[in-house]
């Protein structure tokens, strides 16, 4: 059984990274798990790094 996709929110600006959607503008394909997003990836809105994102539940 495949694990559900998760979402991660930037704690600085509120941008949401959704694993199901990926981030095609930065060549992160849909379905890319958070663990697979490069450590060098930065929030496209405010420029912080992955360490400033937290997993969130989206209903």
mmCIF file of C-alpha atoms in Angstrom:
data_model
loop_
_atom_site.group_PDB
_atom_site.id
_atom_site.type_symbol
_atom_site.label_atom_id
_atom_site.label_comp_id
_atom_site.label_asym_id
_atom_site.label_seq_id
_atom_site.Cartn_x
_atom_site.Cartn_y
_atom_site.Cartn_z
ATOM 1 C CA UNK A 1 0.000 0.000 0.000
ATOM 2 C CA UNK A 2 1.390 3.373 -1.005
ATOM 3 C CA UNK A 3 1.898 5.982 1.688
ATOM 4 C CA UNK A 4 -0.253 9.104 1.381
ATOM 5 C CA UNK A 5 1.309 12.259 0.037
ATOM 6 C CA UNK A 6 2.136 14.919 2.620
ATOM 7 C CA UNK A 7 2.338 18.702 2.571
ATOM 8 C CA UNK A 8 4.983 20.914 4.111
ATOM 9 C CA UNK A 9 4.580 24.593 4.963
ATOM 10 C CA UNK A 10 7.245 27.278 5.098
ATOM 11 C CA UNK A 11 7.141 28.624 8.659
ATOM 12 C CA UNK A 12 8.358 32.019 7.439
ATOM 13 C CA UNK A 13 5.935 32.861 4.604
ATOM 14 C CA UNK A 14 3.330 30.073 4.585
ATOM 15 C CA UNK A 15 4.116 28.609 1.151
ATOM 16 C CA UNK A 16 2.912 24.992 0.853
ATOM 17 C CA UNK A 17 4.955 22.236 -0.807
ATOM 18 C CA UNK A 18 2.655 19.348 -1.703
ATOM 19 C CA UNK A 19 4.428 16.054 -2.493
ATOM 20 C CA UNK A 20 1.678 15.044 -4.926
ATOM 21 C CA UNK A 21 2.172 18.212 -6.990
ATOM 22 C CA UNK A 22 5.942 18.592 -6.627
ATOM 23 C CA UNK A 23 7.405 21.929 -7.726
ATOM 24 C CA UNK A 24 7.826 21.783 -11.529
ATOM 25 C CA UNK A 25 9.152 25.371 -11.700
ATOM 26 C CA UNK A 26 12.268 24.070 -9.911
ATOM 27 C CA UNK A 27 12.346 20.712 -11.757
ATOM 28 C CA UNK A 28 10.861 18.801 -8.812
ATOM 29 C CA UNK A 29 8.505 16.298 -10.434
ATOM 30 C CA UNK A 30 5.002 15.557 -9.139
ATOM 31 C CA UNK A 31 5.136 12.723 -6.612
ATOM 32 C CA UNK A 32 8.542 13.751 -5.231
ATOM 33 C CA UNK A 33 8.672 12.959 -1.520
ATOM 34 C CA UNK A 34 9.983 15.651 0.822
ATOM 35 C CA UNK A 35 12.997 13.488 1.675
ATOM 36 C CA UNK A 36 13.930 13.457 -2.028
ATOM 37 C CA UNK A 37 13.780 17.248 -2.444
ATOM 38 C CA UNK A 38 17.394 18.484 -2.585
ATOM 39 C CA UNK A 39 18.718 20.016 0.646
ATOM 40 C CA UNK A 40 19.776 23.030 -1.433
ATOM 41 C CA UNK A 41 16.168 23.758 -2.511
ATOM 42 C CA UNK A 42 14.919 27.092 -1.220
ATOM 43 C CA UNK A 43 11.421 28.465 -0.739
ATOM 44 C CA UNK A 44 10.509 30.187 -4.014
ATOM 45 C CA UNK A 45 8.646 32.956 -2.157
ATOM 46 C CA UNK A 46 11.019 33.945 0.652
ATOM 47 C CA UNK A 47 14.305 32.093 0.034
ATOM 48 C CA UNK A 48 14.634 30.063 3.253
ATOM 49 C CA UNK A 49 15.902 26.478 3.155
ATOM 50 C CA UNK A 50 14.140 23.142 3.674
ATOM 51 C CA UNK A 51 14.854 23.244 7.415
ATOM 52 C CA UNK A 52 12.298 26.066 7.696
ATOM 53 C CA UNK A 53 9.427 23.850 6.506
ATOM 54 C CA UNK A 54 7.154 21.767 8.733
ATOM 55 C CA UNK A 55 4.718 19.000 7.802
ATOM 56 C CA UNK A 56 1.092 20.142 7.959
ATOM 57 C CA UNK A 57 -2.259 18.411 7.713
ATOM 58 C CA UNK A 58 -4.428 19.842 4.941
ATOM 59 C CA UNK A 59 -8.086 18.888 4.961
#
